[in-house]
Coordinates of N, CA and C in Angstrom, one line a residue:
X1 N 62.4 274.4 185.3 CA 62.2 273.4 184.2 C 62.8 272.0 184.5
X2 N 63.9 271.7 185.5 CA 64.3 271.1 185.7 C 63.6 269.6 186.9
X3 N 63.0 270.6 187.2 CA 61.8 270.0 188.2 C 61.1 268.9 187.4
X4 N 60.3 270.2 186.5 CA 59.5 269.4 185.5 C 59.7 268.2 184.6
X5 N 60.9 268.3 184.5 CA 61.4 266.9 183.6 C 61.9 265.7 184.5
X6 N 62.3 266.3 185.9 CA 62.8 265.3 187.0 C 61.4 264.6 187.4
X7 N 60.1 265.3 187.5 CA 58.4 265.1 188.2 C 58.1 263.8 186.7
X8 N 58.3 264.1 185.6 CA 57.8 263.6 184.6 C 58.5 261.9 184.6
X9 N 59.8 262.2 184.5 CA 60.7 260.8 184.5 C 60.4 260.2 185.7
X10 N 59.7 260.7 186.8 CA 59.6 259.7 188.0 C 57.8 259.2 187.3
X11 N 57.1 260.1 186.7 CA 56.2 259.3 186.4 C 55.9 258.4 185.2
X12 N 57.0 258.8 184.3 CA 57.2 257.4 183.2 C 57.8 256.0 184.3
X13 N 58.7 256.8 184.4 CA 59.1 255.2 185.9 C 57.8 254.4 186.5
X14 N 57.6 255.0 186.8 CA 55.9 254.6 188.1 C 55.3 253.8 187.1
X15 N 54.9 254.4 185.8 CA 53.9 253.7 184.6 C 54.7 252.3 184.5
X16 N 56.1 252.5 184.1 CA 56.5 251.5 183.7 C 56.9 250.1 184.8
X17 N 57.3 250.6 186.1 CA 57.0 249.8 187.2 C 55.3 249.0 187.3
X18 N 54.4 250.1 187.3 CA 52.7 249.2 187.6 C 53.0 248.3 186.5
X19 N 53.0 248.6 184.8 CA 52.7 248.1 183.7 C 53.4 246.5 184.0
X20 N 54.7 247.0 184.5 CA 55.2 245.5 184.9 C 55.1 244.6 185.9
X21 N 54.7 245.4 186.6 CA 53.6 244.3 188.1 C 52.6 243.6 187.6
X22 N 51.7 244.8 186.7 CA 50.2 244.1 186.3 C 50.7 243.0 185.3
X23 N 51.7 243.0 184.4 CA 52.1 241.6 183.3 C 52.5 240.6 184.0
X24 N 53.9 241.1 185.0 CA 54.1 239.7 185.5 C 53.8 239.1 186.8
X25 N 52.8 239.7 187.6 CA 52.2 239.2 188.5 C 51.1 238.7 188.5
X26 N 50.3 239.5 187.2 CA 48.8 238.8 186.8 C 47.8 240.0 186.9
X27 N 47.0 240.4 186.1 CA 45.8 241.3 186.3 C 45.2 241.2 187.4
X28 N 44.4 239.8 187.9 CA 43.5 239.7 189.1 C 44.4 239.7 190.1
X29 N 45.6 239.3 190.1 CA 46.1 239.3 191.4 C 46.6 240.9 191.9
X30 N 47.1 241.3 191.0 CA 47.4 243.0 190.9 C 46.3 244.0 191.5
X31 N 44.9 243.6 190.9 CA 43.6 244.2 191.5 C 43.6 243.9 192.9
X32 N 43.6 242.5 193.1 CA 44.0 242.2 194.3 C 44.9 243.0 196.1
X33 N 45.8 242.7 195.4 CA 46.7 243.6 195.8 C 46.3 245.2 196.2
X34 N 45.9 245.8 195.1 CA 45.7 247.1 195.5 C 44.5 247.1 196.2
X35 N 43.7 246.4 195.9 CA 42.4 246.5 196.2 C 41.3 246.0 196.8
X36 N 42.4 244.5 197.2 CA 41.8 243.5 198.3 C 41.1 242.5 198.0
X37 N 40.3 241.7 198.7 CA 39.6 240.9 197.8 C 38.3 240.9 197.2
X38 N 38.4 240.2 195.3 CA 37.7 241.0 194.8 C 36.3 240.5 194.9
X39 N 35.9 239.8 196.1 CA 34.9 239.0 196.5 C 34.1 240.0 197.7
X40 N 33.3 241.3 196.8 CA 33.1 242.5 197.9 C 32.0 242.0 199.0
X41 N 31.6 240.5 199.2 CA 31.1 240.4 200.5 C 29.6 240.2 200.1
X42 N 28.5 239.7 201.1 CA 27.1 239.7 201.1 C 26.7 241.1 201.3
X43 N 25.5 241.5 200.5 CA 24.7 242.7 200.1 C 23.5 242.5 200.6
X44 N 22.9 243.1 201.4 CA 21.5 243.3 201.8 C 20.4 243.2 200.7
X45 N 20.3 242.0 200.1 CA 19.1 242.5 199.0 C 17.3 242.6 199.6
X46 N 17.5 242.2 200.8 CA 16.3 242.5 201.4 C 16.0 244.2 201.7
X47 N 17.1 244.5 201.9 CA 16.7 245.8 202.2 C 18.0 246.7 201.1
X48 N 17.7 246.7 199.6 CA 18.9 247.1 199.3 C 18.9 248.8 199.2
X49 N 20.7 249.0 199.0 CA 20.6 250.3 198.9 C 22.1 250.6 198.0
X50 N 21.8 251.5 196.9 CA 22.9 252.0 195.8 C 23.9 252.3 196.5
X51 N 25.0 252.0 195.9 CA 26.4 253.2 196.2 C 26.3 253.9 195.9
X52 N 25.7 254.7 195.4 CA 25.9 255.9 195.0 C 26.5 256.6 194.0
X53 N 27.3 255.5 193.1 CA 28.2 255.6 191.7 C 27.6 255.3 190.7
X54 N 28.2 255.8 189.4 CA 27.6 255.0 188.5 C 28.2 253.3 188.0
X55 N 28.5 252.9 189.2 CA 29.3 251.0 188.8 C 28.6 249.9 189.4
X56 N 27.5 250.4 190.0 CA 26.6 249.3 190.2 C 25.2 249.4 189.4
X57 N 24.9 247.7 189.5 CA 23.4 247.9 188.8 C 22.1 246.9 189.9
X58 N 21.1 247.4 189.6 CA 20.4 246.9 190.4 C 18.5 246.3 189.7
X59 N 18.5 245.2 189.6 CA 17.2 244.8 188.9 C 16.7 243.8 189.7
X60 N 15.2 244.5 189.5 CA 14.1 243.8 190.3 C 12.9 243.2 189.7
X61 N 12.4 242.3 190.4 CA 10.8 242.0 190.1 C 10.0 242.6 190.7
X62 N 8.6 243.5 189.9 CA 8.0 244.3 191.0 C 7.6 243.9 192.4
X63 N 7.8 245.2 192.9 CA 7.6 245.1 194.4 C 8.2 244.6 195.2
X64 N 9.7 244.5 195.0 CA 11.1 244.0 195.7 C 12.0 244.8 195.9
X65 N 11.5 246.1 195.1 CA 12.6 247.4 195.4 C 11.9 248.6 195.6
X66 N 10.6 248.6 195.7 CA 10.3 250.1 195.6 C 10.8 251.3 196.5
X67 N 11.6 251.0 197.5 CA 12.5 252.1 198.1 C 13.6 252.5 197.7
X68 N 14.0 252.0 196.7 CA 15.0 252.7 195.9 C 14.9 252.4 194.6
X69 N 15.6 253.3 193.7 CA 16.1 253.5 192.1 C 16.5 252.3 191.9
X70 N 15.6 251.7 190.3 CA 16.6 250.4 189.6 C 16.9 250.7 188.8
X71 N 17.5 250.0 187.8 CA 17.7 250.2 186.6 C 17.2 249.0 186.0
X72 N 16.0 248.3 186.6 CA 15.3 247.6 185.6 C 14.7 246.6 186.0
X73 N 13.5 246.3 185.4 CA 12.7 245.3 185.8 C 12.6 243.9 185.6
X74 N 12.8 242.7 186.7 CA 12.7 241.5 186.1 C 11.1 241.6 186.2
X75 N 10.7 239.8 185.4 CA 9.7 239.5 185.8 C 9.5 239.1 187.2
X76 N 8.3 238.2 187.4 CA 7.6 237.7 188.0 C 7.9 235.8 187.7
X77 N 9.0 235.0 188.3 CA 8.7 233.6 187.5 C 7.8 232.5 188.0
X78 N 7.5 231.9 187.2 CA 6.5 230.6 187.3 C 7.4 229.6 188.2
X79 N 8.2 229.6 189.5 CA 8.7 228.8 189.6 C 8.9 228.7 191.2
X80 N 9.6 227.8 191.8 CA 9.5 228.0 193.3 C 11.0 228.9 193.7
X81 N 11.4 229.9 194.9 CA 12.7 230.4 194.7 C 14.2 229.5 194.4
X82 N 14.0 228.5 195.0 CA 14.9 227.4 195.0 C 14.6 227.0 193.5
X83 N 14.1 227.0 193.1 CA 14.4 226.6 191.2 C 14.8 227.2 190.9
X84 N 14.2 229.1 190.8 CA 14.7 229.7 190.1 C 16.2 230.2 190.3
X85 N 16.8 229.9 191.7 CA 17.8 230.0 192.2 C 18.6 229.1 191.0
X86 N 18.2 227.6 190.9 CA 19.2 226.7 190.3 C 19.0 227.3 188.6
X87 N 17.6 227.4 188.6 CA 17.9 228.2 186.4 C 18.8 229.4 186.6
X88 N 18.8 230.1 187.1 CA 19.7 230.8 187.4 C 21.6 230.6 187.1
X89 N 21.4 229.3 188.2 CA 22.7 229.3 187.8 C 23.4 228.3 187.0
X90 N 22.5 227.7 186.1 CA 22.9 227.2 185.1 C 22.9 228.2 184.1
X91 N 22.2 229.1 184.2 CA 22.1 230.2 183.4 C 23.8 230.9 183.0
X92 N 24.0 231.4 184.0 CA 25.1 232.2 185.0 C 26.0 230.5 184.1
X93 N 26.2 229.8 184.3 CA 27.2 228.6 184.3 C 27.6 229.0 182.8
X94 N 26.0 228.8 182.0 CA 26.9 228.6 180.2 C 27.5 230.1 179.7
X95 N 27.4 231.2 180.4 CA 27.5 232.4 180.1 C 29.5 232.3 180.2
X96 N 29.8 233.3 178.4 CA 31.2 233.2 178.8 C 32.0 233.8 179.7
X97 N 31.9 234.7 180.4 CA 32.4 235.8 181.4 C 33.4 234.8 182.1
X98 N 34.6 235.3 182.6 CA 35.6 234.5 183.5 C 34.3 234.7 184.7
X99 N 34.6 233.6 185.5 CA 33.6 234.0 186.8 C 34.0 233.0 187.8
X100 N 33.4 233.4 189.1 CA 33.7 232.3 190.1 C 32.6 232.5 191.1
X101 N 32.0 231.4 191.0 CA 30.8 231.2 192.5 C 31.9 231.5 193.8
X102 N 31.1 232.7 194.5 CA 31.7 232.7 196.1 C 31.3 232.6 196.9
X103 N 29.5 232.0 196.5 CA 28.8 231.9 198.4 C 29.3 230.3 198.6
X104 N 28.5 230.4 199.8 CA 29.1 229.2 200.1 C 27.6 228.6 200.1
X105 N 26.7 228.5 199.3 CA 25.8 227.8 198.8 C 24.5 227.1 199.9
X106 N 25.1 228.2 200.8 CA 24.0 227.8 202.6 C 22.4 227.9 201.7
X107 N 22.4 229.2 201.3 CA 21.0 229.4 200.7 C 20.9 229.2 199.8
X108 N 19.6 227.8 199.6 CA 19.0 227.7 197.9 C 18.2 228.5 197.5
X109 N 18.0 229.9 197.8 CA 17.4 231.1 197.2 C 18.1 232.1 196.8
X110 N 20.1 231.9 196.7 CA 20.9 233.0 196.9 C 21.8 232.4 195.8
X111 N 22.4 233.4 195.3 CA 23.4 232.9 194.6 C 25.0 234.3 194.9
X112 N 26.0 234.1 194.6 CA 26.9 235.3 194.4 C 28.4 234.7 194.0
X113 N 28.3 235.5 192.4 CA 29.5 235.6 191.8 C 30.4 236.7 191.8
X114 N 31.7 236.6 191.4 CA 32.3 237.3 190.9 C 33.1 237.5 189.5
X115 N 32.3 238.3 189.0 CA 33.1 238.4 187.6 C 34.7 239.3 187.4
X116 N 35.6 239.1 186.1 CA 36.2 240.0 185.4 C 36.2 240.3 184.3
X117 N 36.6 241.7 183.7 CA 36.1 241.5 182.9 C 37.6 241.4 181.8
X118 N 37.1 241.5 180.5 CA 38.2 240.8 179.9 C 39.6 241.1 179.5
X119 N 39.8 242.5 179.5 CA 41.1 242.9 179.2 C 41.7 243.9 180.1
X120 N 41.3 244.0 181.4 CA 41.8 244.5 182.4 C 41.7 243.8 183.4
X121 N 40.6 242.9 183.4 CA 40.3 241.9 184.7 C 39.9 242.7 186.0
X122 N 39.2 243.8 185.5 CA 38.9 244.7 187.0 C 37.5 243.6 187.7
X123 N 37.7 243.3 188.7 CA 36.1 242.3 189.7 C 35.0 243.1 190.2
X124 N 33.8 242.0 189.5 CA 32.8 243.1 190.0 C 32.3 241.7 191.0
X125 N 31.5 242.4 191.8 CA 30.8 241.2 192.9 C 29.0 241.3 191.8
X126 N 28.6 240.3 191.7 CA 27.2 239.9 191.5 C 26.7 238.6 191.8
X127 N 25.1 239.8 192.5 CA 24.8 238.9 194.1 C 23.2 238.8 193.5
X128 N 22.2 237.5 193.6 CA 20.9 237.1 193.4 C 20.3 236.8 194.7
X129 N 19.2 237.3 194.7 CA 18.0 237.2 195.7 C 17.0 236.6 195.5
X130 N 16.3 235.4 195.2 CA 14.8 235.0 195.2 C 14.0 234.9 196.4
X131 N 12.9 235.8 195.7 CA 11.8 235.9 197.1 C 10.4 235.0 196.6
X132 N 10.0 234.2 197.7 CA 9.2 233.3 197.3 C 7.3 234.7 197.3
X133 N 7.1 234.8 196.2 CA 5.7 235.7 196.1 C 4.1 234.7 196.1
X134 N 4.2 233.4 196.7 CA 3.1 232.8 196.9 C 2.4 231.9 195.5
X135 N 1.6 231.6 195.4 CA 1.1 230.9 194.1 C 2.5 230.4 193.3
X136 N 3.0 229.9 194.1 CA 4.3 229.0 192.9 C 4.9 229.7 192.2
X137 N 5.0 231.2 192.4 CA 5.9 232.3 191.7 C 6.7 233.0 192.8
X138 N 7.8 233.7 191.7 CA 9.0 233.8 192.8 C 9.2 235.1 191.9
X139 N 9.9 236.4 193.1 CA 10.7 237.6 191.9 C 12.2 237.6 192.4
X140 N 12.4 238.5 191.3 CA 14.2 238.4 192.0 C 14.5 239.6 191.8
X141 N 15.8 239.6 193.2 CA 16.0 240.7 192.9 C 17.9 240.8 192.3
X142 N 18.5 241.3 191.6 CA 19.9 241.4 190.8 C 20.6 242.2 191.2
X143 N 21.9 242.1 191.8 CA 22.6 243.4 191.9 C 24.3 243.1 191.3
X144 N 24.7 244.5 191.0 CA 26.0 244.0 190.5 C 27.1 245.2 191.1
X145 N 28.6 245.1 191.7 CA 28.5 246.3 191.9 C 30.6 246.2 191.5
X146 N 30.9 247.0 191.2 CA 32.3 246.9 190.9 C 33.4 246.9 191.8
X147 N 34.7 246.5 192.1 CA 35.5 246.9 192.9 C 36.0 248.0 193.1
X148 N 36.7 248.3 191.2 CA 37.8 249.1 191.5 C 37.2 250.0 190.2
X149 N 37.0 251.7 190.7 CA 36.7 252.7 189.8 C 35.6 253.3 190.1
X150 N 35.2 253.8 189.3 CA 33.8 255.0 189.5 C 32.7 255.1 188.8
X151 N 33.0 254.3 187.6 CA 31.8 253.8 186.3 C 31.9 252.6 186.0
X152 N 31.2 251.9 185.4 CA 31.5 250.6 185.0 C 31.5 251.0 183.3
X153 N 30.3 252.0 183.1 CA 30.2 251.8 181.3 C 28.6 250.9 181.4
X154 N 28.0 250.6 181.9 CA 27.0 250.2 182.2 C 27.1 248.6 182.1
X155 N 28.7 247.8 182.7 CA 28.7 246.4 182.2 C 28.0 245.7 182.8
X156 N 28.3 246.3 184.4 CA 27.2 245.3 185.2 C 25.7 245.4 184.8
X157 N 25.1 246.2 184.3 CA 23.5 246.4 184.5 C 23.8 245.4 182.6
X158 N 24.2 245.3 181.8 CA 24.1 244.6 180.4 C 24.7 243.1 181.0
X159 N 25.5 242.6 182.0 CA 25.4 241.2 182.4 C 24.5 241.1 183.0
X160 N 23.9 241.8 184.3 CA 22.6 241.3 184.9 C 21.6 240.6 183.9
X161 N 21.3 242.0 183.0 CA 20.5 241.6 182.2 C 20.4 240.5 181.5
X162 N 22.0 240.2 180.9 CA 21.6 238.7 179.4 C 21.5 237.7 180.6
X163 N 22.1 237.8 181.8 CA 22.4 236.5 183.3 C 20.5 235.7 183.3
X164 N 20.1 237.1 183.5 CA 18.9 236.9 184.2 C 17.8 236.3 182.5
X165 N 18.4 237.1 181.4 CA 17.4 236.6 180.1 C 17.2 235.3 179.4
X166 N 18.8 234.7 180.2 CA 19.2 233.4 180.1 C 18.3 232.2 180.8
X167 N 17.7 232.8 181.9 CA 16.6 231.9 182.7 C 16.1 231.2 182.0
X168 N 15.9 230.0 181.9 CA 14.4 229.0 181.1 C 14.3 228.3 182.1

């Protein structure tokens, strides 16, 4: 029994040790720390492929993903990739989410943020693809994928979506 109460007080400890790293060191930098940086890098959307969890999301305009599972369909836009790249991210701009642009802006057909979210500040990476489809239309393809955990709750596939509904 003695074990058990000794096992337990070292894990109220521990709680109360993280609790007070994550307050006074900061949420994102805390994620950081454990988990590196929350800027998870360029994603193949030419040739994309799931993690395999349920914390990423992935949305297409047809015929930009038919080799794997989406979770949803963009259109087709009336626009050149490079526009819809920039509606995009004015789009992405008035949206409230904390966020931070991380490409480095080489490609006017690419975009990639990182969001958190609001009361834990866990980072998700979300990365845009525009493919030029000929006649002055362009599709895109959306991905979102989380740092730290196993589910998201479906947040990334409900910001892809209002990101991308925000287009004009």
């Amino acid at each position: 029994m003695n074990w058990f109460v000794g096992l337990l007080l070292l894990i109220v400890a521990l709680a109360i040790v993280a609790t007070g790293a994550f307050l006074l060191i900061g949420r994102e930098q805390t994620w950081q720390m454990v988990a590196g940086d929350p800027d998870l890098g360029p994603f193949d959307l030419a040739a994309p492929q799931r993690a395999g969890r349920p914390n990423d999301a992935l949305l297409c305009s047809p015929g930009l993903c038919d080799s794997v599972k989406t979770d949803g369909e963009l259109p087709v836009y009336a626009m050149t990739p490079e526009a819809l790249i920039a509606a995009l991210g004015t789009a992405i701009e008035t949206q409230p989410e904390r966020k931070e642009r991380v490409d480095d802006g080489a490609d006017p057909r690419a975009l990639r943020y990182v969001t958190w979210t609001d009361t834990m500040r866990f980072p998700d990476t979300n990365q845009f693809l525009a493919v030029d489809l000929g006649d002055g239309t362009s599709g895109l393809v959306a991905y979102a994928r989380a740092q730290v955990g196993y589910s998201d709750a479906g947040n990334n596939r409900a910001r892809l979506t209002r990101w991308t509904g925000a287009i004009e």
